[in-house]
Tab-separated table of C-alpha atoms in Angstrom:
chain	number	residue	atom	x	y	z
A	1	MET	CA	66.021	-34.900	21.784
A	2	LYS	CA	65.717	-31.353	20.265
A	3	ILE	CA	64.652	-28.243	22.496
A	4	ARG	CA	63.957	-24.942	21.240
A	5	LEU	CA	65.920	-22.063	23.182
A	6	ARG	CA	64.648	-18.478	22.957
A	7	TYR	CA	66.432	-15.692	24.512
A	8	PHE	CA	64.968	-12.221	25.137
A	9	GLY	CA	66.265	-8.759	26.170
A	10	MET	CA	69.759	-8.343	27.426
A	11	ILE	CA	70.237	-12.176	27.051
A	12	ALA	CA	69.551	-12.139	23.381
A	13	GLU	CA	71.945	-9.258	23.242
A	14	SER	CA	74.588	-11.386	25.043
A	15	ALA	CA	73.915	-14.563	23.112
A	16	GLY	CA	73.863	-12.727	19.698
A	17	LYS	CA	70.590	-14.502	18.694
A	18	ASN	CA	67.086	-14.876	19.562
A	19	ASP	CA	66.635	-18.387	19.349
A	20	GLU	CA	68.248	-21.628	18.448
A	21	VAL	CA	67.516	-25.409	18.546
A	22	LEU	CA	70.053	-27.794	20.430
A	23	GLU	CA	70.389	-31.411	20.028
A	24	LEU	CA	70.634	-32.834	23.826
A	25	ASN	CA	70.952	-35.928	25.583
A	26	ASP	CA	67.617	-37.362	27.408
A	27	GLY	CA	67.769	-36.874	31.283
A	28	ILE	CA	68.602	-33.168	31.323
A	29	SER	CA	66.781	-30.822	33.762
A	30	ALA	CA	65.837	-27.140	32.907
A	31	LYS	CA	68.361	-25.972	35.557
A	32	GLU	CA	71.351	-27.837	34.066
A	33	LEU	CA	70.548	-26.545	30.671
A	34	LYS	CA	70.255	-22.954	32.232
A	35	ALA	CA	73.745	-23.148	34.204
A	36	ARG	CA	75.170	-24.548	30.850
A	37	GLN	CA	73.973	-21.463	28.709
A	38	ILE	CA	74.751	-18.918	31.232
A	39	GLU	CA	78.414	-20.139	31.401
A	40	ARG	CA	78.366	-20.423	27.304
A	41	PHE	CA	77.277	-17.082	26.865
A	42	GLU	CA	79.152	-15.716	29.942
A	43	LEU	CA	75.635	-13.944	30.905
A	44	PRO	CA	76.096	-10.988	33.324
A	45	ASP	CA	74.095	-11.224	36.512
A	46	PRO	CA	73.330	-14.854	36.254
A	47	GLU	CA	71.030	-14.715	39.400
A	48	SER	CA	68.664	-12.555	37.706
A	49	VAL	CA	68.024	-15.112	34.736
A	50	GLN	CA	64.629	-16.867	35.006
A	51	ILE	CA	64.000	-19.757	32.679
A	52	ALA	CA	60.404	-20.720	31.272
A	53	VAL	CA	59.627	-24.288	30.305
A	54	ASN	CA	56.707	-24.057	27.690
A	55	GLN	CA	55.832	-20.903	28.990
A	56	ASN	CA	55.959	-22.009	32.674
A	57	LEU	CA	58.554	-20.503	35.290
A	58	GLU	CA	60.114	-23.547	36.420
A	59	GLU	CA	63.570	-25.137	36.656
A	60	GLU	CA	63.357	-28.397	38.479
A	61	VAL	CA	61.889	-30.126	35.600
A	62	GLU	CA	63.333	-32.771	33.185
A	63	LEU	CA	63.500	-31.831	29.687
A	64	LYS	CA	61.876	-33.696	26.979
A	65	ASP	CA	61.721	-33.639	23.113
A	66	GLY	CA	60.003	-30.765	21.684
A	67	ASP	CA	60.299	-28.600	24.763
A	68	GLU	CA	60.582	-24.887	24.339
A	69	VAL	CA	62.854	-23.284	27.102
A	70	ALA	CA	62.968	-19.400	27.252
A	71	PHE	CA	65.768	-17.456	28.861
A	72	LEU	CA	64.260	-14.400	30.584
A	73	PRO	CA	66.210	-11.176	31.939
A	74	PRO	CA	64.315	-9.149	34.809
A	75	PHE	CA	61.106	-8.024	33.731
A	76	ALA	CA	60.416	-4.394	32.952
A	77	GLY	CA	56.624	-4.141	32.235
A	78	GLY	CA	54.618	-1.171	33.024
B	1	MET	CA	30.612	-10.497	29.674
B	2	ASP	CA	34.333	-9.516	28.399
B	3	LYS	CA	35.618	-11.781	30.998
B	4	LYS	CA	36.047	-14.962	28.861
B	5	LYS	CA	37.042	-13.608	25.512
B	6	PRO	CA	40.764	-13.541	24.922
B	7	LYS	CA	41.950	-9.851	24.917
B	8	LYS	CA	44.548	-8.427	22.777
B	9	VAL	CA	46.913	-6.516	25.336
B	10	PHE	CA	49.891	-5.482	23.130
B	11	VAL	CA	49.605	-2.238	21.077
B	12	GLN	CA	52.563	-1.310	18.528
B	13	GLY	CA	54.174	1.884	19.777
B	14	ALA	CA	52.767	4.318	22.324
B	15	ILE	CA	49.246	4.224	23.358
B	16	PRO	CA	47.298	7.423	22.265
B	17	PRO	CA	45.072	9.491	24.977
B	18	GLU	CA	42.169	9.164	22.291
B	19	LYS	CA	42.295	5.233	22.981
B	20	ILE	CA	41.638	5.938	26.721
B	21	ALA	CA	38.902	8.458	26.027
B	22	GLY	CA	37.541	5.708	23.562
B	23	SER	CA	37.605	3.056	26.254
B	24	ILE	CA	35.682	5.384	28.626
B	25	ALA	CA	33.056	6.379	26.119
B	26	ASN	CA	32.552	2.372	25.598
B	27	HIS	CA	31.475	1.998	29.426
B	28	GLN	CA	28.954	4.598	29.231
B	29	SER	CA	25.912	2.185	28.286
B	30	LYS	CA	26.972	-0.060	31.421
B	31	THR	CA	24.848	1.605	33.895
B	32	ASN	CA	25.783	-0.659	36.701
B	33	ILE	CA	29.254	0.886	37.003
B	34	GLY	CA	29.819	3.597	39.412
B	35	ALA	CA	33.396	3.784	39.343
B	36	HIS	CA	36.407	3.668	37.155
B	37	SER	CA	40.017	3.343	38.113
B	38	ILE	CA	42.796	3.810	35.579
B	39	PHE	CA	46.433	3.660	35.663
B	40	LEU	CA	48.727	5.043	32.947
B	41	GLY	CA	52.510	4.560	32.776
B	42	GLN	CA	54.512	7.164	31.029
B	43	ILE	CA	58.063	6.956	29.908
B	44	ARG	CA	60.385	9.338	32.125
B	45	ALA	CA	63.155	11.222	30.853
B	46	ASP	CA	65.355	9.822	33.407
B	47	GLU	CA	68.893	10.808	33.643
B	48	ILE	CA	71.662	8.102	34.365
B	49	GLU	CA	75.230	8.808	34.531
B	50	GLY	CA	74.587	12.152	32.695
B	51	LYS	CA	72.750	10.443	29.816
B	52	THR	CA	69.070	11.271	29.320
B	53	VAL	CA	66.601	8.615	28.255
B	54	ALA	CA	64.786	9.551	25.094
B	55	ALA	CA	62.531	6.373	24.499
B	56	ILE	CA	62.086	2.863	25.670
B	57	ASP	CA	62.002	0.055	23.196
B	58	TYR	CA	59.768	-2.720	24.622
B	59	SER	CA	59.948	-6.338	23.769
B	60	ALA	CA	58.265	-9.439	25.192
B	61	TYR	CA	57.882	-13.103	25.169
B	62	GLU	CA	54.766	-12.597	23.580
B	63	GLU	CA	52.944	-16.146	23.771
B	64	MET	CA	53.848	-16.044	27.493
B	65	ALA	CA	52.814	-12.711	28.119
B	66	GLU	CA	49.398	-13.219	26.870
B	67	LYS	CA	49.057	-16.248	28.765
B	68	VAL	CA	50.180	-14.375	31.994
B	69	PHE	CA	47.924	-11.473	31.127
B	70	HIS	CA	44.985	-13.953	30.768
B	71	GLU	CA	45.956	-15.658	34.110
B	72	ILE	CA	46.189	-12.286	36.040
B	73	ARG	CA	42.612	-11.439	34.521
B	74	GLU	CA	41.153	-14.699	35.831
B	75	THR	CA	42.526	-14.233	39.256
B	76	ALA	CA	41.327	-10.493	39.387
B	77	PHE	CA	37.868	-11.547	38.458
B	78	SER	CA	37.803	-14.218	40.977
B	79	LYS	CA	39.045	-11.945	43.875
B	80	PHE	CA	37.207	-8.468	42.955
B	81	ASP	CA	33.698	-7.833	42.142
B	82	ILE	CA	34.607	-5.976	38.782
B	83	THR	CA	32.481	-5.425	35.832
B	84	CYS	CA	35.145	-5.012	33.399
B	85	ALA	CA	38.859	-4.807	33.106
B	86	HIS	CA	41.326	-3.804	30.209
B	87	ILE	CA	45.064	-3.840	29.789
B	88	TYR	CA	46.951	-2.553	27.066
B	89	HIS	CA	50.867	-2.500	26.938
B	90	SER	CA	53.323	-1.119	24.248
B	91	LEU	CA	55.739	-3.067	22.238
B	92	GLY	CA	58.585	-1.400	20.209
B	93	THR	CA	59.525	2.129	20.826
B	94	VAL	CA	57.986	4.404	23.158
B	95	LYS	CA	59.304	7.960	23.739
B	96	THR	CA	59.655	10.127	26.873
B	97	GLY	CA	56.312	11.595	27.667
B	98	GLU	CA	54.282	9.020	25.897
B	99	LEU	CA	52.153	6.077	27.710
B	100	CYS	CA	53.194	2.500	27.668
B	101	LEU	CA	50.719	0.922	30.078
B	102	PHE	CA	46.806	1.493	30.313
B	103	VAL	CA	44.976	-0.561	32.944
B	104	PHE	CA	41.325	0.327	33.230
B	105	THR	CA	38.970	-1.377	35.760
B	106	SER	CA	35.269	-0.695	36.382
B	107	SER	CA	33.081	-1.565	39.445
B	108	ALA	CA	29.802	-0.638	40.950
B	109	HIS	CA	31.880	0.802	43.870
B	110	ARG	CA	35.146	3.033	43.885
B	111	LYS	CA	37.382	0.630	46.387
B	112	ILE	CA	36.835	-2.363	44.390
B	113	ALA	CA	37.642	-0.757	41.047
B	114	ILE	CA	40.864	1.044	42.895
B	115	GLU	CA	41.966	-2.175	44.661
B	116	ALA	CA	41.651	-4.057	41.349
B	117	CYS	CA	43.424	-1.700	39.295
B	118	ASN	CA	46.375	-1.779	41.710
B	119	TYR	CA	46.509	-5.372	41.983
B	120	PHE	CA	46.765	-5.518	37.885
B	121	VAL	CA	49.387	-3.172	38.168
B	122	GLU	CA	51.500	-4.917	40.606
B	123	GLU	CA	51.037	-8.152	38.955
B	124	ILE	CA	51.836	-6.969	35.459
B	125	LYS	CA	55.194	-5.399	36.925
B	126	ALA	CA	56.117	-8.549	38.674
B	127	LYS	CA	54.981	-11.526	36.282
B	128	VAL	CA	54.812	-10.482	32.564
B	129	PRO	CA	57.737	-11.110	30.584
B	130	ILE	CA	58.095	-7.595	29.131
B	131	PHE	CA	61.707	-6.206	28.618
B	132	GLY	CA	62.779	-2.826	28.224
B	133	LYS	CA	65.572	-1.133	26.457
B	134	GLU	CA	66.462	2.610	27.601
B	135	ILE	CA	67.804	4.325	24.796
B	136	PHE	CA	69.507	7.347	25.547
B	137	GLU	CA	69.684	10.522	23.493
B	138	ASP	CA	73.229	9.603	22.311
B	139	GLU	CA	71.787	6.136	21.007
B	140	THR	CA	73.611	4.068	23.566
B	141	HIS	CA	71.365	2.053	25.682
B	142	GLN	CA	70.722	-0.015	29.097
B	143	TRP	CA	68.272	-2.550	29.906
B	144	LYS	CA	65.573	-1.484	32.314
B	145	VAL	CA	64.783	-3.507	35.358
B	146	ASN	CA	61.640	-3.242	37.473
B	147	LYS	CA	62.010	-2.168	41.015
C	1	MET	CA	53.724	24.912	39.049
C	2	ASP	CA	50.192	24.385	39.067
C	3	LYS	CA	49.810	23.938	42.584
C	4	LYS	CA	49.345	27.586	43.372
C	5	LYS	CA	46.843	28.614	40.801
C	6	PRO	CA	43.303	28.535	41.896
C	7	LYS	CA	41.591	25.712	40.036
C	8	LYS	CA	38.037	25.909	38.742
C	9	VAL	CA	36.631	22.218	39.783
C	10	PHE	CA	33.032	22.473	38.727
C	11	VAL	CA	32.040	21.833	35.323
C	12	GLN	CA	28.368	22.129	33.986
C	13	GLY	CA	26.666	18.853	33.300
C	14	ALA	CA	28.471	15.508	32.583
C	15	ILE	CA	32.283	15.346	32.094
C	16	PRO	CA	32.790	14.132	28.610
C	17	PRO	CA	35.512	11.331	27.979
C	18	GLU	CA	37.316	13.843	25.401
C	19	LYS	CA	38.002	15.984	28.503
C	20	ILE	CA	39.910	13.237	29.875
C	21	ALA	CA	42.013	12.406	26.820
C	22	GLY	CA	42.833	16.254	26.825
C	23	SER	CA	43.876	16.285	30.252
C	24	ILE	CA	46.236	13.111	29.755
C	25	ALA	CA	47.633	14.809	26.331
C	26	ASN	CA	48.561	17.778	28.224
C	27	HIS	CA	50.825	15.945	30.454
C	28	GLN	CA	53.171	14.396	27.551
C	29	SER	CA	55.466	17.248	27.712
C	30	LYS	CA	56.207	16.645	31.438
C	31	THR	CA	58.782	14.170	31.219
C	32	ASN	CA	59.493	13.877	34.785
C	33	ILE	CA	56.057	12.048	35.238
C	34	GLY	CA	56.114	8.131	35.325
C	35	ALA	CA	52.591	7.376	36.281
C	36	HIS	CA	49.225	8.801	36.424
C	37	SER	CA	46.277	7.468	38.502
C	38	ILE	CA	42.907	8.402	37.457
C	39	PHE	CA	39.636	8.088	39.076
C	40	LEU	CA	36.174	8.656	37.538
C	41	GLY	CA	32.629	8.619	39.141
C	42	GLN	CA	29.900	7.316	36.724
C	43	ILE	CA	26.171	7.649	37.564
C	44	ARG	CA	24.707	4.287	38.248
C	45	ALA	CA	21.215	3.376	37.481
C	46	ASP	CA	20.301	2.215	40.853
C	47	GLU	CA	17.071	0.499	41.761
C	48	ILE	CA	15.295	1.792	44.727
C	49	GLU	CA	12.214	0.286	45.885
C	50	GLY	CA	11.269	-0.615	42.220
C	51	LYS	CA	12.243	2.751	40.640
C	52	THR	CA	15.245	3.240	38.637
C	53	VAL	CA	17.446	6.301	38.816
C	54	ALA	CA	17.794	8.112	35.552
C	55	ALA	CA	20.161	11.124	36.423
C	56	ILE	CA	21.563	12.965	39.600
C	57	ASP	CA	21.214	16.719	39.767
C	58	TYR	CA	24.205	17.958	41.861
C	59	SER	CA	24.360	21.193	43.616
C	60	ALA	CA	26.685	22.717	45.847
C	61	TYR	CA	27.787	25.244	48.339
C	62	GLU	CA	29.873	26.505	45.730
C	63	GLU	CA	32.087	29.246	47.734
C	64	MET	CA	32.895	26.627	50.338
C	65	ALA	CA	33.430	23.915	48.069
C	66	GLU	CA	35.974	25.781	46.251
C	67	LYS	CA	37.815	26.591	49.294
C	68	VAL	CA	37.573	22.987	50.516
C	69	PHE	CA	38.627	21.591	47.206
C	70	HIS	CA	41.801	24.098	47.510
C	71	GLU	CA	42.625	22.837	51.058
C	72	ILE	CA	42.360	19.037	50.011
C	73	ARG	CA	44.968	20.208	47.054
C	74	GLU	CA	47.290	22.085	49.718
C	75	THR	CA	47.341	19.037	51.909
C	76	ALA	CA	47.908	16.475	49.126
C	77	PHE	CA	50.751	18.376	47.997
C	78	SER	CA	52.227	18.530	51.154
C	79	LYS	CA	51.678	14.816	51.877
C	80	PHE	CA	52.541	13.387	48.466
C	81	ASP	CA	55.340	13.997	45.984
C	82	ILE	CA	52.863	14.553	43.158
C	83	THR	CA	53.966	16.734	40.098
C	84	CYS	CA	50.358	17.949	39.473
C	85	ALA	CA	46.642	17.116	40.299
C	86	HIS	CA	43.507	18.023	38.637
C	87	ILE	CA	39.955	17.534	39.952
C	88	TYR	CA	36.630	18.160	37.961
C	89	HIS	CA	33.135	17.760	39.352
C	90	SER	CA	29.811	18.011	37.616
C	91	LEU	CA	27.196	20.423	38.901
C	92	GLY	CA	23.673	20.169	37.443
C	93	THR	CA	21.941	17.100	35.713
C	94	VAL	CA	24.288	14.197	34.935
C	95	LYS	CA	22.527	10.904	33.634
C	96	THR	CA	23.057	7.312	34.406
C	97	GLY	CA	26.001	6.183	32.416
C	98	GLU	CA	27.825	9.789	32.200
C	99	LEU	CA	30.781	10.895	34.437
C	100	CYS	CA	30.378	13.288	37.433
C	101	LEU	CA	33.870	13.241	38.900
C	102	PHE	CA	37.445	13.107	37.611
C	103	VAL	CA	40.408	13.131	39.657
C	104	PHE	CA	43.818	12.894	38.049
C	105	THR	CA	47.197	12.603	39.736
C	106	SER	CA	50.827	12.300	38.297
C	107	SER	CA	54.079	11.494	39.959
C	108	ALA	CA	57.368	10.049	39.033
C	109	HIS	CA	56.324	6.777	40.660
C	110	ARG	CA	53.312	4.982	40.675
C	111	LYS	CA	52.454	4.415	44.314
C	112	ILE	CA	52.585	7.848	44.911
C	113	ALA	CA	50.455	8.713	42.125
C	114	ILE	CA	47.782	6.060	43.437
C	115	GLU	CA	47.923	6.823	46.940
C	116	ALA	CA	47.372	10.736	46.259
C	117	CYS	CA	44.492	9.942	44.079
C	118	ASN	CA	42.752	7.687	46.394
C	119	TYR	CA	43.396	10.538	49.079
C	120	PHE	CA	41.499	12.958	46.811
C	121	VAL	CA	38.724	10.742	46.376
C	122	GLU	CA	38.094	9.975	49.888
C	123	GLU	CA	38.383	13.672	50.926
C	124	ILE	CA	36.057	14.805	48.206
C	125	LYS	CA	33.436	12.558	49.437
C	126	ALA	CA	33.834	13.310	52.842
C	127	LYS	CA	34.513	17.038	52.935
C	128	VAL	CA	33.044	18.998	49.890
C	129	PRO	CA	29.606	20.417	50.425
C	130	ILE	CA	28.162	18.718	47.139
C	131	PHE	CA	24.201	17.549	47.216
C	132	GLY	CA	22.817	14.982	44.795
C	133	LYS	CA	19.301	14.771	43.934
C	134	GLU	CA	18.717	11.363	42.673
C	135	ILE	CA	16.072	11.579	39.935
C	136	PHE	CA	13.995	8.466	39.004
C	137	GLU	CA	12.674	7.566	35.539
C	138	ASP	CA	9.202	8.582	36.792
C	139	GLU	CA	10.529	12.100	37.911
C	140	THR	CA	10.234	11.685	41.277
C	141	HIS	CA	13.382	11.873	43.343
C	142	GLN	CA	15.463	11.246	46.574
C	143	TRP	CA	18.520	12.911	48.193
C	144	LYS	CA	21.779	10.879	47.659
C	145	VAL	CA	23.830	10.394	50.770
C	146	ASN	CA	27.564	9.210	50.580
C	147	LYS	CA	28.339	6.200	52.466
D	1	MET	CA	22.285	41.879	63.921
D	2	LYS	CA	21.625	40.579	60.283
D	3	ILE	CA	22.698	37.220	59.592
D	4	ARG	CA	22.259	35.618	56.312
D	5	LEU	CA	21.062	31.993	56.133
D	6	ARG	CA	21.606	29.745	53.278
D	7	TYR	CA	19.878	26.205	52.627
D	8	PHE	CA	20.943	23.482	50.401
D	9	GLY	CA	19.587	20.097	48.894
D	10	MET	CA	16.768	18.638	51.001
D	11	ILE	CA	17.111	21.388	53.434
D	12	ALA	CA	16.380	24.009	51.029
D	13	GLU	CA	13.405	21.529	49.747
D	14	SER	CA	12.205	21.461	53.321
D	15	ALA	CA	12.585	25.188	53.998
D	16	GLY	CA	11.109	26.026	50.732
D	17	LYS	CA	13.771	28.463	49.890
D	18	ASN	CA	17.429	28.843	49.353
D	19	ASP	CA	18.510	31.851	51.471
D	20	GLU	CA	17.153	34.510	53.775
D	21	VAL	CA	18.270	37.310	56.029
D	22	LEU	CA	17.278	37.170	59.797
D	23	GLU	CA	17.498	39.890	62.202
D	24	LEU	CA	18.939	38.469	65.435
D	25	ASN	CA	19.474	39.557	68.922
D	26	ASP	CA	23.230	39.601	69.865
D	27	GLY	CA	24.749	36.382	71.906
D	28	ILE	CA	23.166	33.740	70.026
D	29	SER	CA	25.229	30.722	68.945
D	30	ALA	CA	25.417	29.074	65.732
D	31	LYS	CA	24.295	25.908	67.435
D	32	GLU	CA	21.205	27.757	68.949
D	33	LEU	CA	20.477	29.072	65.568
D	34	LYS	CA	20.656	25.552	64.007
D	35	ALA	CA	18.159	24.019	66.683
D	36	ARG	CA	15.795	26.930	66.187
D	37	GLN	CA	15.715	26.237	62.195
D	38	ILE	CA	15.597	22.542	62.474
D	39	GLU	CA	12.377	22.894	64.601
D	40	ARG	CA	11.040	25.972	62.568
D	41	PHE	CA	11.345	23.810	59.464
D	42	GLU	CA	10.744	20.683	60.935
D	43	LEU	CA	13.789	19.233	59.028
D	44	PRO	CA	14.008	15.418	58.788
D	45	ASP	CA	17.024	13.664	60.014
D	46	PRO	CA	18.442	16.455	62.163
D	47	GLU	CA	21.388	14.819	63.314
D	48	SER	CA	22.637	14.917	59.932
D	49	VAL	CA	22.546	18.549	59.292
D	50	GLN	CA	25.906	20.368	59.465
D	51	ILE	CA	26.268	23.970	59.571
D	52	ALA	CA	29.086	26.483	58.270
D	53	VAL	CA	29.565	29.636	59.701
D	54	ASN	CA	31.418	31.839	57.097
D	55	GLN	CA	32.157	28.567	55.052
D	56	ASN	CA	33.838	26.764	58.181
D	57	LEU	CA	31.931	23.831	59.857
D	58	GLU	CA	31.616	24.618	63.331
D	59	GLU	CA	28.611	25.210	65.985
D	60	GLU	CA	30.289	26.326	69.176
D	61	VAL	CA	30.797	29.893	67.884
D	62	GLU	CA	29.075	33.046	68.795
D	63	LEU	CA	27.355	34.768	65.744
D	64	LYS	CA	28.137	38.228	64.806
D	65	ASP	CA	26.601	41.002	62.458
D	66	GLY	CA	27.147	39.882	58.734
D	67	ASP	CA	27.824	36.300	59.363
D	68	GLU	CA	26.722	33.705	56.742
D	69	VAL	CA	25.436	30.453	58.182
D	70	ALA	CA	24.619	27.563	55.865
D	71	PHE	CA	22.676	24.630	56.432
D	72	LEU	CA	24.068	21.455	54.926
D	73	PRO	CA	22.613	18.325	54.382
D	74	PRO	CA	24.831	14.835	53.969
D	75	PHE	CA	27.509	15.367	51.340
D	76	ALA	CA	27.023	13.456	48.242
D	77	GLY	CA	29.879	14.443	45.803
D	78	GLY	CA	32.010	11.916	43.838
């Protein structure tokens, strides 16, 4: 299945890109994908990383084809 | 009712003071309003380890941010008896001394307008995926984190 | 420091939105400010026993009011770590939809600016000898009382 | 002794004037003067009347020559 990953702020800086599409095996959860990308990019301060699946903050969800998973560093609005 | 219309929140660059005057003037025909509460965020020239912030470069997960702004609005209108609410947030570069956030709530009564304004500010800081790159005068940077 | 200067609070007639934009713009050189909180009072077209308010005619015991405003400022600056505070209140006729009160506080941090603004609004309502004659559309009137 | 009285808002309306100077005997307190004027002008809602002696809200004070006593209806600022 194809999953679109998007990176923001300091995570995009660490990843060296804003987005990419990965071909993944069925059955992977958002949480597993998060752990994998944190390790792959050696993201600093991994506890601060939040992920949004199709714009909802959640990790305990199994991914499906076409999902968009965003990697979000701490919010700094306002 | 401006409650239902989807509202454009993001503006490119700093929010000019004239925009605030314009928003206020737009409410002078609404004679059921007795109180407006306004919050403005301004970029501080913080000094961090000997370097001074010159600007913040804001970015956002825009689609999600617009959705969250909308949810915050819906919740605010159900919690508070406000007549209207407006939010503007900058994207891109905002220099020190310039405005990056404008929250504007109106109600018949002052306490409601004030509480609703505070609610928006806290919710925006906590829940909206906006990211800020603090750019120092020497052009190095660090990433801002809301406290 | 604008703390010590005696400030002129009263303005004749309504407070124009441009005055608010001007006040905000005047603070863009103060790069230690991170947050502004603004409260605006607007005249409501209240309906009272079938008659609609068209305007409020404000008067004051001006010498005492200026003294009380000054005392409120002094107390606010001792209670809250604000960088500046500005208050304007109308005298004379202010029509429905127009602004009669403008309170503007600024601080490095949002909570301080917001708390100080609320403090000013409550203190002004409770302690300043200002009187309001609600003028109805049929030119009769009644005297307003703060609740 | 001469005392300057000032009337505001609905009190000025009831009194039919904004100020006057009264010649009073020594020993009168602000509170006594207040009661006297409330009766004289038949001021409505007398419990709501506050007085300021030389711009200070106080009644339990003996008046002296040259004092200014202001009669204040409920405040309505803001």
